Amino acid sequence: GAVVSQHPSWVICKSGTSVKIECRSLDFQATTMFWYRQFPKQSLMLMATSNEGSKATYEQGVEKDKFLINHASLTLSTLTVTSAHPEDSSFYICSASLQKGRPNSPLHFGNGTRLTVT
Amino acid sequence: KNEVEQSPQNLTAQEGEFITINCSYSVGISALHWLQQHPGGGIVSLFMLSSGKKKHGRLIATINIQEKHSSLHITASHPRDSAVYICAVPPYSGGGADGLTFGKGTHLIIQP
């Protein structure tokens, strides 16, 4: 089956530094990738939709200059948390879709990245 | 925008019991997803369904589009079924390229 690899699985960084999280589709081409954030005891919240070759679409309240998304190829999307602050500490997870614009497409999730900013 | 309600939020049961988790949503959809999230955070897609019923092993998912309601059932539950089960739907009736809206999840613990 389709596999999505997310790296790193956990990261601890100091306040003010930037952290890059990678999401790769290993055996399929993902035209669309989604980035989610999950705070403890909370539901997953969509941050942005990443489309290959175009700018990401951010959800309301998500700062695009703080959470930089790049989807340069059909198998790789990256999320960079810039100038991280302790309140950015969260669980970040990506999912990939084989079919753009199709809500009935099966979901394939990465294993997530637990970010702790000290 | 779609709102998703799941119940119960927490459920503890004995091994072997029949488990039911419910999901209601507010806006008509084309498909609904059931997901399983393990303690480490990884998420596995269990079902995607748009009508009727699907079965995979001991898991059964049903959906009633008219009533905007879905249920996930686990037969002969086992401690390894312990996880958070999440219902997810498109945020708008048209679906499209948007990501999903998630319920808060049901934290299931199956005791031996």
GROMACS .gro file of N, CA and C in nm, chain A residues 32 34 36 38 43-44 46 49 59 91 93 100-107 109-111 114, chain B residues 1 30-31 33 35 37 40-43 45 48 86 90 95-100 102-104:
model
  138
   32THR      N    1  -0.122   1.645  -0.397
   32THR     CA    2  -0.164   1.731  -0.286
   32THR      C    3  -0.120   1.671  -0.153
   34PHE      N    4  -0.130   1.756   0.279
   34PHE     CA    5  -0.193   1.838   0.382
   34PHE      C    6  -0.106   1.836   0.508
   36TYR      N    7  -0.113   1.910   0.915
   36TYR     CA    8  -0.201   1.925   1.030
   36TYR      C    9  -0.119   1.947   1.156
   38GLN      N   10  -0.165   1.908   1.592
   38GLN     CA   11  -0.248   1.853   1.699
   38GLN      C   12  -0.187   1.888   1.833
   43SER      N   13  -0.820   1.781   1.876
   43SER     CA   14  -0.832   1.715   1.747
   43SER      C   15  -0.729   1.771   1.650
   44LEU      N   16  -0.707   1.698   1.544
   44LEU     CA   17  -0.619   1.746   1.437
   44LEU      C   18  -0.680   1.870   1.373
   46LEU      N   19  -0.631   2.131   1.040
   46LEU     CA   20  -0.562   2.156   0.914
   46LEU      C   21  -0.491   2.290   0.921
   49THR      N   22  -0.277   2.343   0.285
   49THR     CA   23  -0.281   2.246   0.176
   49THR      C   24  -0.168   2.280   0.080
   59GLU      N   25  -0.485   2.783   0.610
   59GLU     CA   26  -0.611   2.802   0.681
   59GLU      C   27  -0.608   2.934   0.758
   91PHE      N   28   0.229   1.850   1.786
   91PHE     CA   29   0.247   1.733   1.701
   91PHE      C   30   0.204   1.772   1.560
   93ILE      N   31   0.163   1.661   1.161
   93ILE     CA   32   0.149   1.540   1.081
   93ILE      C   33   0.103   1.577   0.941
  100LYS      N   34  -0.591   1.496  -0.668
  100LYS     CA   35  -0.616   1.635  -0.633
  100LYS      C   36  -0.765   1.666  -0.645
  101GLY      N   37  -0.815   1.732  -0.542
  101GLY     CA   38  -0.953   1.778  -0.547
  101GLY      C   39  -1.056   1.668  -0.532
  102ARG      N   40  -1.011   1.555  -0.478
  102ARG     CA   41  -1.105   1.445  -0.463
  102ARG      C   42  -1.118   1.408  -0.316
  103PRO      N   43  -1.226   1.453  -0.250
  103PRO     CA   44  -1.239   1.422  -0.107
  103PRO      C   45  -1.259   1.274  -0.081
  104ASN      N   46  -1.290   1.198  -0.185
  104ASN     CA   47  -1.308   1.055  -0.165
  104ASN      C   48  -1.179   0.976  -0.180
  105SER      N   49  -1.068   1.048  -0.196
  105SER     CA   50  -0.941   0.977  -0.208
  105SER      C   51  -0.901   0.917  -0.075
  106PRO      N   52  -0.843   0.797  -0.078
  106PRO     CA   53  -0.792   0.738   0.047
  106PRO      C   54  -0.688   0.828   0.109
  107LEU      N   55  -0.677   0.819   0.241
  107LEU     CA   56  -0.582   0.900   0.314
  107LEU      C   57  -0.458   0.821   0.350
  109PHE      N   58  -0.119   0.886   0.585
  109PHE     CA   59  -0.058   0.976   0.681
  109PHE      C   60   0.087   0.941   0.707
  110GLY      N   61   0.166   1.044   0.734
  110GLY     CA   62   0.298   1.023   0.789
  110GLY      C   63   0.283   0.985   0.936
  111ASN      N   64   0.393   0.951   1.001
  111ASN     CA   65   0.388   0.912   1.142
  111ASN      C   66   0.394   1.031   1.236
  114ARG      N   67   0.690   1.524   1.653
  114ARG     CA   68   0.662   1.591   1.780
  114ARG      C   69   0.769   1.698   1.801
  119LYS      N   70  -1.929   2.563   0.767
  119LYS     CA   71  -1.825   2.461   0.773
  119LYS      C   72  -1.874   2.343   0.857
  148SER      N   73  -1.966   1.374   0.080
  148SER     CA   74  -1.957   1.266  -0.018
  148SER      C   75  -1.887   1.144   0.039
  149ALA      N   76  -1.808   1.163   0.143
  149ALA     CA   77  -1.738   1.049   0.203
  149ALA      C   78  -1.695   1.084   0.344
  151HIS      N   79  -1.438   0.946   0.676
  151HIS     CA   80  -1.322   0.862   0.707
  151HIS      C   81  -1.321   0.825   0.855
  153LEU      N   82  -1.042   0.693   1.131
  153LEU     CA   83  -0.898   0.682   1.148
  153LEU      C   84  -0.867   0.625   1.286
  155GLN      N   85  -0.560   0.638   1.574
  155GLN     CA   86  -0.434   0.702   1.615
  155GLN      C   87  -0.379   0.631   1.738
  158GLY      N   88   0.174   0.669   2.002
  158GLY     CA   89   0.289   0.741   1.947
  158GLY      C   90   0.250   0.853   1.854
  159GLY      N   91   0.125   0.855   1.812
  159GLY     CA   92   0.077   0.963   1.727
  159GLY      C   93   0.046   0.922   1.585
  160GLY      N   94   0.103   0.811   1.539
  160GLY     CA   95   0.081   0.769   1.402
  160GLY      C   96  -0.067   0.742   1.375
  161ILE      N   97  -0.109   0.774   1.254
  161ILE     CA   98  -0.250   0.760   1.218
  161ILE      C   99  -0.264   0.663   1.102
  163SER      N  100  -0.552   0.496   0.836
  163SER     CA  101  -0.687   0.508   0.782
  163SER      C  102  -0.754   0.372   0.788
  166MET      N  103  -1.295   0.445   0.448
  166MET     CA  104  -1.352   0.560   0.379
  166MET      C  105  -1.483   0.510   0.322
  204ILE      N  106  -1.085   0.830   1.533
  204ILE     CA  107  -1.120   0.965   1.488
  204ILE      C  108  -1.206   0.957   1.363
  208PRO      N  109  -1.506   1.596   0.494
  208PRO     CA  110  -1.469   1.720   0.423
  208PRO      C  111  -1.531   1.840   0.495
  213GLY      N  112  -1.679   1.949  -0.086
  213GLY     CA  113  -1.555   1.872  -0.078
  213GLY      C  114  -1.442   1.947  -0.143
  214GLY      N  115  -1.402   1.903  -0.256
  214GLY     CA  116  -1.295   1.972  -0.326
  214GLY      C  117  -1.158   1.934  -0.276
  215ALA      N  118  -1.064   2.023  -0.292
  215ALA     CA  119  -0.926   1.991  -0.260
  215ALA      C  120  -0.892   2.022  -0.115
  216ASP      N  121  -0.990   2.057  -0.034
  216ASP     CA  122  -0.960   2.092   0.104
  216ASP      C  123  -0.923   1.969   0.186
  217GLY      N  124  -0.847   1.994   0.291
  217GLY     CA  125  -0.820   1.890   0.387
  217GLY      C  126  -0.947   1.860   0.465
  218LEU      N  127  -0.934   1.779   0.566
  218LEU     CA  128  -1.051   1.732   0.638
  218LEU      C  129  -1.075   1.804   0.770
  220PHE      N  130  -1.182   1.715   1.156
  220PHE     CA  131  -1.174   1.597   1.239
  220PHE      C  132  -1.258   1.610   1.365
  221GLY      N  133  -1.312   1.498   1.410
  221GLY     CA  134  -1.372   1.494   1.542
  221GLY      C  135  -1.262   1.493   1.646
  222LYS      N  136  -1.301   1.510   1.772
  222LYS     CA  137  -1.201   1.514   1.879
  222LYS      C  138  -1.148   1.376   1.914
   0.00000   0.00000   0.00000
